[in-house]
Tab-separated table of C-alpha atoms in Angstrom:
chain	number	residue	atom	x	y	z
A	245	MET	CA	-64.116	-102.857	47.299
A	246	GLN	CA	-60.749	-102.293	49.205
A	247	LEU	CA	-57.363	-101.273	47.748
A	248	VAL	CA	-54.799	-104.384	47.954
A	249	LEU	CA	-51.549	-103.688	45.777
A	250	PRO	CA	-48.443	-105.046	47.410
A	251	VAL	CA	-45.906	-103.024	46.447
A	252	SER	CA	-42.162	-104.291	45.956
A	253	PHE	CA	-39.020	-101.798	47.093
A	254	ARG	CA	-36.469	-101.770	44.829
A	255	LYS	CA	-32.947	-100.738	46.140
A	256	GLN	CA	-32.772	-97.869	43.723
A	257	ASP	CA	-35.907	-96.413	45.180
A	258	SER	CA	-34.560	-95.267	48.446
A	259	LEU	CA	-34.311	-91.944	50.181
A	260	HIS	CA	-30.601	-92.507	51.023
A	261	ASN	CA	-29.592	-92.510	47.300
A	262	PHE	CA	-32.390	-89.763	46.007
A	263	VAL	CA	-30.114	-87.038	44.874
A	264	GLU	CA	-32.006	-83.868	46.174
A	265	GLY	CA	-30.220	-81.065	44.170
A	266	LYS	CA	-32.165	-78.071	44.701
A	267	ASN	CA	-34.879	-80.005	46.504
A	268	SER	CA	-33.506	-80.041	49.878
A	269	GLN	CA	-36.533	-78.253	51.536
A	270	LEU	CA	-38.948	-81.245	50.110
A	271	ILE	CA	-36.562	-84.041	51.222
A	272	CYS	CA	-36.171	-82.243	54.899
A	273	HIS	CA	-40.109	-81.826	55.316
A	274	LEU	CA	-40.407	-85.658	53.991
A	275	GLN	CA	-37.938	-86.864	56.659
A	276	ASN	CA	-39.253	-84.799	59.392
A	277	VAL	CA	-42.808	-86.079	58.952
A	278	LEU	CA	-41.440	-89.888	58.512
A	279	ASN	CA	-39.280	-89.579	61.415
A	280	ASP	CA	-41.547	-87.923	63.566
A	281	LYS	CA	-39.018	-85.175	64.409
A	282	VAL	CA	-41.292	-82.265	64.043
A	283	ASP	CA	-44.918	-82.204	65.211
A	284	TYR	CA	-46.853	-80.726	62.247
A	285	PRO	CA	-50.255	-80.362	63.762
A	286	GLN	CA	-52.053	-78.580	60.762
A	287	ALA	CA	-53.310	-81.262	58.212
A	288	SER	CA	-52.173	-78.734	55.071
A	289	GLN	CA	-48.761	-79.757	56.267
A	290	ARG	CA	-49.077	-83.226	56.158
A	291	ILE	CA	-50.917	-83.426	52.958
A	292	CYS	CA	-48.295	-82.423	50.121
A	293	VAL	CA	-48.543	-81.938	46.448
A	294	LEU	CA	-45.303	-82.534	44.510
A	295	THR	CA	-45.264	-81.079	40.731
A	296	GLY	CA	-42.726	-82.198	38.507
A	297	GLY	CA	-42.079	-83.177	34.925
A	298	PRO	CA	-41.499	-86.143	33.465
A	299	GLY	CA	-37.978	-87.574	34.732
A	300	ALA	CA	-38.204	-85.522	37.791
A	301	GLY	CA	-37.916	-88.171	40.205
A	302	LYS	CA	-41.570	-88.061	41.520
A	303	SER	CA	-41.937	-92.125	41.302
A	304	HIS	CA	-38.761	-92.521	42.995
A	305	LEU	CA	-39.470	-90.193	45.603
A	306	LEU	CA	-43.163	-91.629	46.375
A	307	LEU	CA	-41.778	-95.310	46.515
A	308	ALA	CA	-38.587	-94.114	48.762
A	309	THR	CA	-41.067	-92.264	51.017
A	310	CYS	CA	-43.201	-95.666	51.285
A	311	GLU	CA	-40.097	-97.500	51.805
A	312	GLN	CA	-38.745	-95.131	54.448
A	313	ALA	CA	-42.158	-95.398	56.317
A	314	ALA	CA	-42.364	-98.889	56.665
A	315	LEU	CA	-38.876	-98.809	57.986
A	316	SER	CA	-40.145	-96.294	60.605
A	317	GLY	CA	-42.815	-98.859	61.518
A	318	LEU	CA	-45.757	-97.293	59.708
A	319	THR	CA	-48.322	-98.526	57.571
A	320	GLN	CA	-48.058	-97.408	53.913
A	321	GLN	CA	-49.663	-97.587	50.472
A	322	TYR	CA	-48.701	-96.372	47.000
A	323	ILE	CA	-50.831	-96.220	44.042
A	324	ASP	CA	-50.134	-95.199	40.346
A	325	LEU	CA	-53.481	-93.600	39.151
A	326	VAL	CA	-52.271	-94.326	35.638
A	327	HIS	CA	-52.715	-98.186	36.252
A	328	THR	CA	-55.772	-97.855	38.237
A	329	ILE	CA	-57.877	-95.147	36.198
A	330	ASN	CA	-59.868	-97.790	34.206
A	331	MET	CA	-60.746	-99.470	37.524
A	332	PRO	CA	-63.424	-98.783	40.250
A	333	PRO	CA	-62.390	-95.811	42.272
A	334	GLU	CA	-64.031	-97.525	45.181
A	335	MET	CA	-60.709	-99.362	45.279
A	336	LEU	CA	-59.512	-96.109	47.112
A	337	LEU	CA	-61.675	-97.103	50.286
A	338	GLY	CA	-58.964	-99.015	52.080
A	339	LEU	CA	-56.245	-96.058	52.053
A	340	ILE	CA	-57.647	-94.073	54.592
A	341	SER	CA	-56.336	-96.986	57.414
A	342	LYS	CA	-52.711	-96.516	56.012
A	343	ASP	CA	-50.450	-93.869	57.984
A	344	VAL	CA	-48.715	-93.089	54.783
A	345	VAL	CA	-50.372	-92.700	51.233
A	346	CYS	CA	-48.719	-91.734	48.406
A	347	ILE	CA	-50.742	-91.352	45.099
A	348	ASP	CA	-48.778	-90.994	41.822
A	349	ASN	CA	-49.543	-89.306	38.384
A	350	LEU	CA	-52.818	-87.627	39.624
A	351	GLN	CA	-52.886	-85.885	35.915
A	352	ALA	CA	-54.488	-89.048	35.181
A	353	VAL	CA	-57.984	-88.050	36.526
A	354	SER	CA	-57.802	-84.910	34.464
A	355	GLY	CA	-61.832	-84.725	33.393
A	356	VAL	CA	-62.508	-88.095	34.964
A	357	ALA	CA	-65.271	-86.882	37.606
A	358	ASN	CA	-65.733	-90.551	39.487
A	359	TRP	CA	-61.782	-90.736	40.222
A	360	GLN	CA	-61.672	-86.935	41.199
A	361	THR	CA	-64.587	-87.471	43.888
A	362	ALA	CA	-62.489	-90.200	45.131
A	363	VAL	CA	-59.387	-88.111	45.380
A	364	PHE	CA	-61.302	-85.532	47.151
A	365	ASP	CA	-62.814	-87.773	49.629
A	366	ILE	CA	-59.251	-89.309	50.455
A	367	ILE	CA	-57.991	-85.966	51.369
A	368	ASN	CA	-60.883	-85.161	53.317
A	369	GLN	CA	-60.943	-88.418	55.249
A	370	PHE	CA	-57.183	-88.496	55.878
A	371	THR	CA	-57.733	-85.178	57.498
A	372	GLU	CA	-60.124	-86.539	59.593
A	373	ALA	CA	-58.210	-89.431	60.717
A	374	GLN	CA	-55.215	-87.281	61.403
A	375	GLY	CA	-52.788	-89.542	59.021
A	376	ALA	CA	-49.083	-88.953	58.766
A	377	LEU	CA	-48.547	-88.146	55.302
A	378	LEU	CA	-50.446	-88.080	52.384
A	379	LEU	CA	-47.927	-87.162	49.324
A	380	ILE	CA	-49.811	-86.840	45.964
A	381	ALA	CA	-47.469	-86.378	42.724
A	382	THR	CA	-48.465	-84.839	39.418
A	383	SER	CA	-46.644	-84.011	36.069
A	384	GLU	CA	-49.262	-80.875	35.314
A	385	PRO	CA	-49.701	-78.263	37.670
A	386	ILE	CA	-52.785	-78.478	39.630
A	387	ASP	CA	-54.425	-75.528	38.183
A	388	GLN	CA	-53.709	-77.134	34.841
A	389	ILE	CA	-55.516	-80.042	35.374
A	390	GLU	CA	-58.996	-80.236	34.145
A	391	TYR	CA	-61.802	-80.287	37.035
A	392	ALA	CA	-64.727	-81.921	36.919
A	393	LEU	CA	-65.061	-81.234	40.597
A	394	VAL	CA	-63.757	-77.724	41.438
A	395	ASP	CA	-63.546	-78.542	45.090
A	396	LEU	CA	-60.637	-81.103	44.532
A	397	ARG	CA	-58.432	-78.011	43.068
A	398	THR	CA	-59.301	-76.285	46.059
A	399	ARG	CA	-58.279	-79.041	48.513
A	400	LEU	CA	-54.807	-79.646	46.554
A	401	SER	CA	-53.872	-75.932	46.951
A	402	TRP	CA	-54.686	-75.965	50.321
A	403	GLY	CA	-52.003	-78.649	51.250
A	404	THR	CA	-48.188	-78.010	51.265
A	405	ASN	CA	-47.419	-77.472	47.508
A	406	PHE	CA	-43.570	-78.381	46.241
A	407	THR	CA	-42.028	-78.083	42.569
A	408	LEU	CA	-39.600	-80.942	42.306
A	409	GLN	CA	-36.611	-79.038	40.540
A	410	GLN	CA	-34.785	-80.478	37.834
A	411	LEU	CA	-31.187	-81.779	38.615
A	412	ASN	CA	-28.039	-80.040	36.927
A	413	ASP	CA	-25.553	-82.151	35.131
A	414	ASP	CA	-23.260	-83.195	38.480
A	415	ASP	CA	-26.543	-84.173	40.213
A	416	LYS	CA	-27.405	-86.158	37.320
A	417	TYR	CA	-23.879	-87.781	37.303
A	418	ARG	CA	-24.481	-88.540	41.110
A	419	ALA	CA	-28.064	-90.144	40.367
A	420	LEU	CA	-26.890	-92.087	37.739
A	421	GLU	CA	-24.023	-93.281	39.630
A	422	ASN	CA	-26.160	-94.273	42.799
A	423	HIS	CA	-28.612	-96.155	40.590
A	424	LEU	CA	-25.912	-98.165	39.046
A	425	LYS	CA	-24.622	-99.260	42.387
A	426	ALA	CA	-27.972	-99.881	44.032
A	427	ILE	CA	-28.947	-102.320	41.159
A	428	GLY	CA	-25.277	-103.602	41.272
A	429	ILE	CA	-24.265	-103.314	37.618
A	430	ALA	CA	-20.462	-103.009	37.131
A	431	TYR	CA	-19.722	-100.096	35.083
A	432	THR	CA	-16.311	-97.887	34.588
A	433	GLN	CA	-16.108	-94.297	35.742
A	434	ASP	CA	-16.008	-92.932	32.660
A	435	ALA	CA	-18.947	-94.652	31.346
A	436	ILE	CA	-21.444	-92.290	33.047
A	437	GLY	CA	-19.727	-89.138	31.826
A	438	PHE	CA	-19.995	-90.571	28.060
A	439	LEU	CA	-23.516	-91.430	28.506
A	440	LEU	CA	-24.205	-87.889	29.667
A	441	SER	CA	-22.285	-86.287	26.989
A	442	ARG	CA	-23.723	-88.474	24.214
A	443	THR	CA	-27.430	-88.730	24.889
A	444	SER	CA	-30.140	-87.322	26.091
A	445	ARG	CA	-29.885	-85.053	29.342
A	446	ASP	CA	-33.789	-85.684	30.384
A	447	MET	CA	-33.626	-88.072	33.282
A	448	HIS	CA	-36.316	-90.091	32.088
A	449	ASP	CA	-34.716	-90.946	29.181
A	450	LEU	CA	-31.472	-91.522	30.904
A	451	MET	CA	-32.913	-94.011	32.901
A	452	LEU	CA	-34.549	-95.906	29.985
A	453	LEU	CA	-31.222	-96.159	28.347
A	454	VAL	CA	-29.695	-97.390	31.814
A	455	ASN	CA	-32.477	-100.144	31.942
A	456	THR	CA	-31.183	-101.295	28.293
A	457	LEU	CA	-27.686	-101.321	29.329
A	458	ASP	CA	-28.660	-103.030	32.575
A	459	LYS	CA	-30.423	-105.785	30.615
A	460	ALA	CA	-27.820	-106.100	28.161
A	461	SER	CA	-25.211	-106.265	30.441
A	462	PHE	CA	-26.758	-109.095	32.496
A	463	GLU	CA	-27.212	-110.960	29.519
A	464	SER	CA	-23.511	-110.405	28.039
A	465	LYS	CA	-22.373	-110.747	31.724
A	466	ARG	CA	-20.124	-107.671	30.723
A	467	LYS	CA	-19.213	-104.450	32.435
A	468	ILE	CA	-20.741	-101.285	31.357
A	469	THR	CA	-17.880	-99.495	29.492
A	470	ILE	CA	-17.771	-96.844	26.576
A	471	PRO	CA	-17.016	-99.575	23.810
A	472	PHE	CA	-20.129	-101.206	25.545
A	473	ILE	CA	-22.376	-98.429	25.402
A	474	LYS	CA	-21.801	-97.439	22.114
A	475	THR	CA	-22.264	-101.107	20.733
A	476	THR	CA	-25.513	-101.492	22.663
A	477	LEU	CA	-27.085	-97.886	21.973
A	478	ASN	CA	-25.673	-97.797	18.636
A	479	LEU	CA	-23.761	-94.345	19.054
């Protein structure tokens, strides 16, 4: 069984509008690999493990990496293990033919032996095939995942590991602004500051609220303003 999962790139999932904050080293590394600016002969430099909590921007970054790969003429595939964990792991067989592979939510394989073996095999096959980039994201540190296959932890540790740092308030403002502009929502300048001051500072929660506002704005044909936010979110 070969994996065929078409990925639709959204305007908001781009490296250009990803607010890097304290993650400049990570972004630079990915851009160098994708644009072939730096030759990384060691497979451990082309296998990257990205750890970050909910709302840190992992999925955005993986999808943006796939989009950039496509723009650079590289074949690519994004897979979210949360959505595939109940499927046969043999569906990963087709991944090795891609230049860039992005695997999201590695923590989903915690305690699941057959999927851990499948991920382990992909890492080994990627190394042998000399692929351009294998980017794996997890919300749990790799040493806290329950391993039925201990060798998988060794392989993950062998790669280049990054921890995605949370954004400060100024960066969150820029991230929300970029997101709203990307999806084409009309808003007043004071709306973002109000949202940050009156709701959760967690980026995952903020994006859920923005999605709610986006839907309400589209349905009502209204610009996002402070009164609109108060009414829509019952603040």
